């Protein structure tokens, strides 16, 4: 709880339209003087529009504003300068009756137009909804067009009516998709603005600039000068009058002109003081090169948190700490704010590295490849600016066509997924994510938890859903980047291979096949045209082997001919020179032919002729991707083709089920949490699944073996018998399930024997479940594990007792779309069992997909569901039935305020 007994989760930092930050928190009685100062500082017109008169009793009004509780009256203050900073805006709701409350907002004159009103509206609505308010009501003067505009542009569905002398606005507090989308668009715009501050500053300073060129501060300052940054560069060094021929200043406040961005290269112990001085100077962004923060442990994490607090208080943004800097190759900017010894050539690739040392190597490799960069950012510890901000910026940057990410961790993977999915429709995102070995470290009680533990399937799912191209190595990342920066993405998976060495063609074809590409036969028309000029010994199949005697003319004609084949989506051209003296001419012919193809299909080359002739591929401004080995080219094309396939799919839709009873489900979960965290009882489980239309087999719950026999008679069919108890999780392992029992006597005997085994094992027996036997279908598993970062992770796999043994699992992160569910089921190795394997009747795959979608809807709405198994889900020829299920609940963290900003998000 924060001061005044109000929940601390209502406090947040938010990013404004100009990329700066402010603090929003609940008002407290101690804020009385602060609120009075705010009201006195408002212009008479702003006071009139908000309070309907300019002549307000400031003392009385301020007391009402801070006289709050946590149910019927809540006020949020917007502060510049942290929790104790200056008030620049505020909003409140006061309950009228039942579910209706009045809302009012105001923003200081000089801060209007920065998006504060929209953020306040969203956060007040969110807080009001959590306190049982369903409708917010505002009465606005007709001439208050600005406030009416805030409501209209919020994304909330409004009801507006004119009354005598006023406009009445009503809006439901529930967030619609449109409202959420509006907040996400505002957040993206703020990220873009913040990154423009860093990458296109008007002036920069280096605090810690050194006369020693071998030091980090000396090299960074030297780089800014030698690359001819377009604005002034101010060295700050209290021990030097001049640094590299430029007059130095003892402190940032002594710099005569404004400073947009300051590079900080001082020991960690001095960074906080320098940050405060930068804030007083009005610096907008800090690039903290210094190490000694969260990466070192000890006092480092606390020092980093304090650095963030200092910067938040001044509205400054941070890149780093513990980073190597930033680069913008735009000829109109030429910003080399790193301590690297090289400056990459201008290009169309934006690159983010979470590792500083790796960033140095990356820029060197980019230069060697001739792969130009638009900009480069080393984010270091991601105390503030993160990969999400960079993806948003590069998505809008006209100089960036391909986005490369080296990631070691995620701050807000759900926002990353939304951003990447939107940006990826326009620009490919290629990522290497380290740490594949341990996504799940906790012990897992359910099948689903065990399937997801000790792997990074969640990261794979995130990238797959968002259309991100994941590569296994940095080399592969650059291979894909080189291809997509210079060629279009393939429209399909059909690849033609043109070579003068049959063995290399076969190796290439094998790699294509292993990576999901096809190497289909060429059309008869294409083969006929190839026979017109190739020797009889050549093969005009696919791969096209022109044999070692192939000339420059043969290569040119073959490339143009194969590119015209309507059944070819991409081409790989391989050349190994049997006669070195002819290599240059042949490579020139290859380059010209690729230019003639004109991007109708992507073409990758493999030149095993040394680096010298590769320069021919870049002649006349052409940049034709070339790889050392055919396997590299095939893998790069495969990754690009998968991306091209994702991009051409229709827009994915998260279904809405009208028969869902969400409030009833909340009641079930709340009742279970009243006992503490744990597994739902059989009755609670059946009620919860019923709220979301999840079909379960007919069953009866009983207390004794005799009641079990009577229940079996009532069901009138072959039954299964299962023991019930809070510590009975995997029933088969402890003999707690019997199948295909006939008649009451057989059921009673089985129940007595089961009870004896359960008690002997030291487990708690609470009764039995007698359930109709469901046969004639395919056993599948649908489950959920709650990930602390990614949220609900939904899994589908082969079901029954062999689920963990087979480990044939497909995973997606909720909310799941219609296409996600379809892909999950069809990507399983065991999918043929559902599709009529060996003449069996086909199962109702659509019914299984609906189960997945309904489970996703449920766990997205109820974050208290920590773990869930539906195993088995029996998929029948018509319909699907859940035969057994388990759900574990635990109290969920309160939702973050809308538009709030945490470290590294």
mmCIF file of N, CA, C and O in Angstrom, residues 45-53 138-148 164-169:
data_model
loop_
_atom_site.group_PDB
_atom_site.id
_atom_site.type_symbol
_atom_site.label_atom_id
_atom_site.label_comp_id
_atom_site.label_asym_id
_atom_site.label_seq_id
_atom_site.Cartn_x
_atom_site.Cartn_y
_atom_site.Cartn_z
ATOM 1 N N UNK A 45 -8.692 30.445 -17.500
ATOM 2 C CA UNK A 45 -9.534 29.749 -18.475
ATOM 3 C C UNK A 45 -9.539 28.242 -18.225
ATOM 4 O O UNK A 45 -10.586 27.589 -18.301
ATOM 5 N N UNK A 46 -8.370 27.668 -17.902
ATOM 6 C CA UNK A 46 -8.316 26.233 -17.610
ATOM 7 C C UNK A 46 -9.123 25.916 -16.358
ATOM 8 O O UNK A 46 -9.849 24.913 -16.314
ATOM 9 N N UNK A 47 -9.027 26.784 -15.321
ATOM 10 C CA UNK A 47 -9.844 26.564 -14.122
ATOM 11 C C UNK A 47 -11.327 26.640 -14.457
ATOM 12 O O UNK A 47 -12.133 25.850 -13.962
ATOM 13 N N UNK A 48 -11.718 27.588 -15.289
ATOM 14 C CA UNK A 48 -13.135 27.728 -15.645
ATOM 15 C C UNK A 48 -13.645 26.499 -16.390
ATOM 16 O O UNK A 48 -14.737 25.983 -16.097
ATOM 17 N N UNK A 49 -12.849 26.018 -17.348
ATOM 18 C CA UNK A 49 -13.290 24.871 -18.136
ATOM 19 C C UNK A 49 -13.402 23.610 -17.276
ATOM 20 O O UNK A 49 -14.272 22.768 -17.494
ATOM 21 N N UNK A 50 -12.513 23.464 -16.288
ATOM 22 C CA UNK A 50 -12.548 22.264 -15.454
ATOM 23 C C UNK A 50 -13.594 22.376 -14.344
ATOM 24 O O UNK A 50 -14.347 21.441 -14.087
ATOM 25 N N UNK A 51 -13.654 23.540 -13.660
ATOM 26 C CA UNK A 51 -14.502 23.667 -12.478
ATOM 27 C C UNK A 51 -15.712 24.561 -12.710
ATOM 28 O O UNK A 51 -16.436 24.871 -11.760
ATOM 29 N N UNK A 52 -15.902 24.998 -13.982
ATOM 30 C CA UNK A 52 -17.057 25.781 -14.396
ATOM 31 C C UNK A 52 -17.030 27.207 -13.854
ATOM 32 O O UNK A 52 -17.985 27.952 -14.007
ATOM 33 N N UNK A 53 -15.981 27.588 -13.200
ATOM 34 C CA UNK A 53 -15.793 28.968 -12.750
ATOM 35 C C UNK A 53 -14.315 29.160 -12.476
ATOM 36 O O UNK A 53 -13.634 28.253 -11.982
ATOM 37 N N UNK A 138 -19.168 12.155 -17.252
ATOM 38 C CA UNK A 138 -18.497 13.454 -17.211
ATOM 39 C C UNK A 138 -19.453 14.523 -17.726
ATOM 40 O O UNK A 138 -20.149 14.316 -18.717
ATOM 41 N N UNK A 139 -19.476 15.652 -17.048
ATOM 42 C CA UNK A 139 -20.225 16.811 -17.535
ATOM 43 C C UNK A 139 -19.210 17.871 -17.950
ATOM 44 O O UNK A 139 -18.385 18.315 -17.133
ATOM 45 N N UNK A 140 -19.242 18.263 -19.217
ATOM 46 C CA UNK A 140 -18.223 19.115 -19.812
ATOM 47 C C UNK A 140 -18.902 20.344 -20.407
ATOM 48 O O UNK A 140 -19.968 20.234 -21.034
ATOM 49 N N UNK A 141 -18.275 21.489 -20.221
ATOM 50 C CA UNK A 141 -18.799 22.694 -20.861
ATOM 51 C C UNK A 141 -18.748 22.530 -22.377
ATOM 52 O O UNK A 141 -17.780 21.971 -22.915
ATOM 53 N N UNK A 142 -19.755 23.000 -23.088
ATOM 54 C CA UNK A 142 -19.793 22.794 -24.540
ATOM 55 C C UNK A 142 -18.568 23.346 -25.257
ATOM 56 O O UNK A 142 -18.151 22.801 -26.287
ATOM 57 N N UNK A 143 -17.952 24.413 -24.732
ATOM 58 C CA UNK A 143 -16.800 25.009 -25.414
ATOM 59 C C UNK A 143 -15.484 24.327 -25.038
ATOM 60 O O UNK A 143 -14.422 24.702 -25.550
ATOM 61 N N UNK A 144 -15.526 23.308 -24.166
ATOM 62 C CA UNK A 144 -14.295 22.612 -23.760
ATOM 63 C C UNK A 144 -13.962 21.534 -24.793
ATOM 64 O O UNK A 144 -14.022 20.327 -24.534
ATOM 65 N N UNK A 145 -13.623 22.007 -26.002
ATOM 66 C CA UNK A 145 -13.407 21.077 -27.115
ATOM 67 C C UNK A 145 -12.233 20.130 -26.863
ATOM 68 O O UNK A 145 -12.246 18.983 -27.303
ATOM 69 N N UNK A 146 -11.211 20.613 -26.147
ATOM 70 C CA UNK A 146 -10.055 19.766 -25.891
ATOM 71 C C UNK A 146 -10.413 18.540 -25.084
ATOM 72 O O UNK A 146 -10.016 17.418 -25.416
ATOM 73 N N UNK A 147 -11.195 18.725 -24.012
ATOM 74 C CA UNK A 147 -11.566 17.582 -23.174
ATOM 75 C C UNK A 147 -12.534 16.658 -23.900
ATOM 76 O O UNK A 147 -12.440 15.432 -23.781
ATOM 77 N N UNK A 148 -13.457 17.232 -24.651
ATOM 78 C CA UNK A 148 -14.368 16.380 -25.435
ATOM 79 C C UNK A 148 -13.565 15.537 -26.417
ATOM 80 O O UNK A 148 -13.841 14.359 -26.631
ATOM 81 N N UNK A 164 -29.011 21.314 -21.140
ATOM 82 C CA UNK A 164 -28.957 22.782 -21.033
ATOM 83 C C UNK A 164 -27.625 23.259 -20.436
ATOM 84 O O UNK A 164 -27.325 22.971 -19.272
ATOM 85 N N UNK A 165 -26.782 23.880 -21.242
ATOM 86 C CA UNK A 165 -25.525 24.454 -20.778
ATOM 87 C C UNK A 165 -24.400 23.480 -20.563
ATOM 88 O O UNK A 165 -23.344 23.850 -20.043
ATOM 89 N N UNK A 166 -24.583 22.225 -20.934
ATOM 90 C CA UNK A 166 -23.538 21.238 -20.686
ATOM 91 C C UNK A 166 -23.614 20.095 -21.689
ATOM 92 O O UNK A 166 -24.646 19.880 -22.347
ATOM 93 N N UNK A 167 -22.508 19.369 -21.801
ATOM 94 C CA UNK A 167 -22.445 18.136 -22.577
ATOM 95 C C UNK A 167 -22.236 16.992 -21.594
ATOM 96 O O UNK A 167 -21.285 17.023 -20.797
ATOM 97 N N UNK A 168 -23.095 15.994 -21.610
ATOM 98 C CA UNK A 168 -22.945 14.835 -20.736
ATOM 99 C C UNK A 168 -22.342 13.679 -21.530
ATOM 100 O O UNK A 168 -22.839 13.318 -22.604
ATOM 101 N N UNK A 169 -21.267 13.122 -21.008
ATOM 102 C CA UNK A 169 -20.567 12.012 -21.658
ATOM 103 C C UNK A 169 -20.598 10.814 -20.722
ATOM 104 O O UNK A 169 -20.247 10.933 -19.539
#
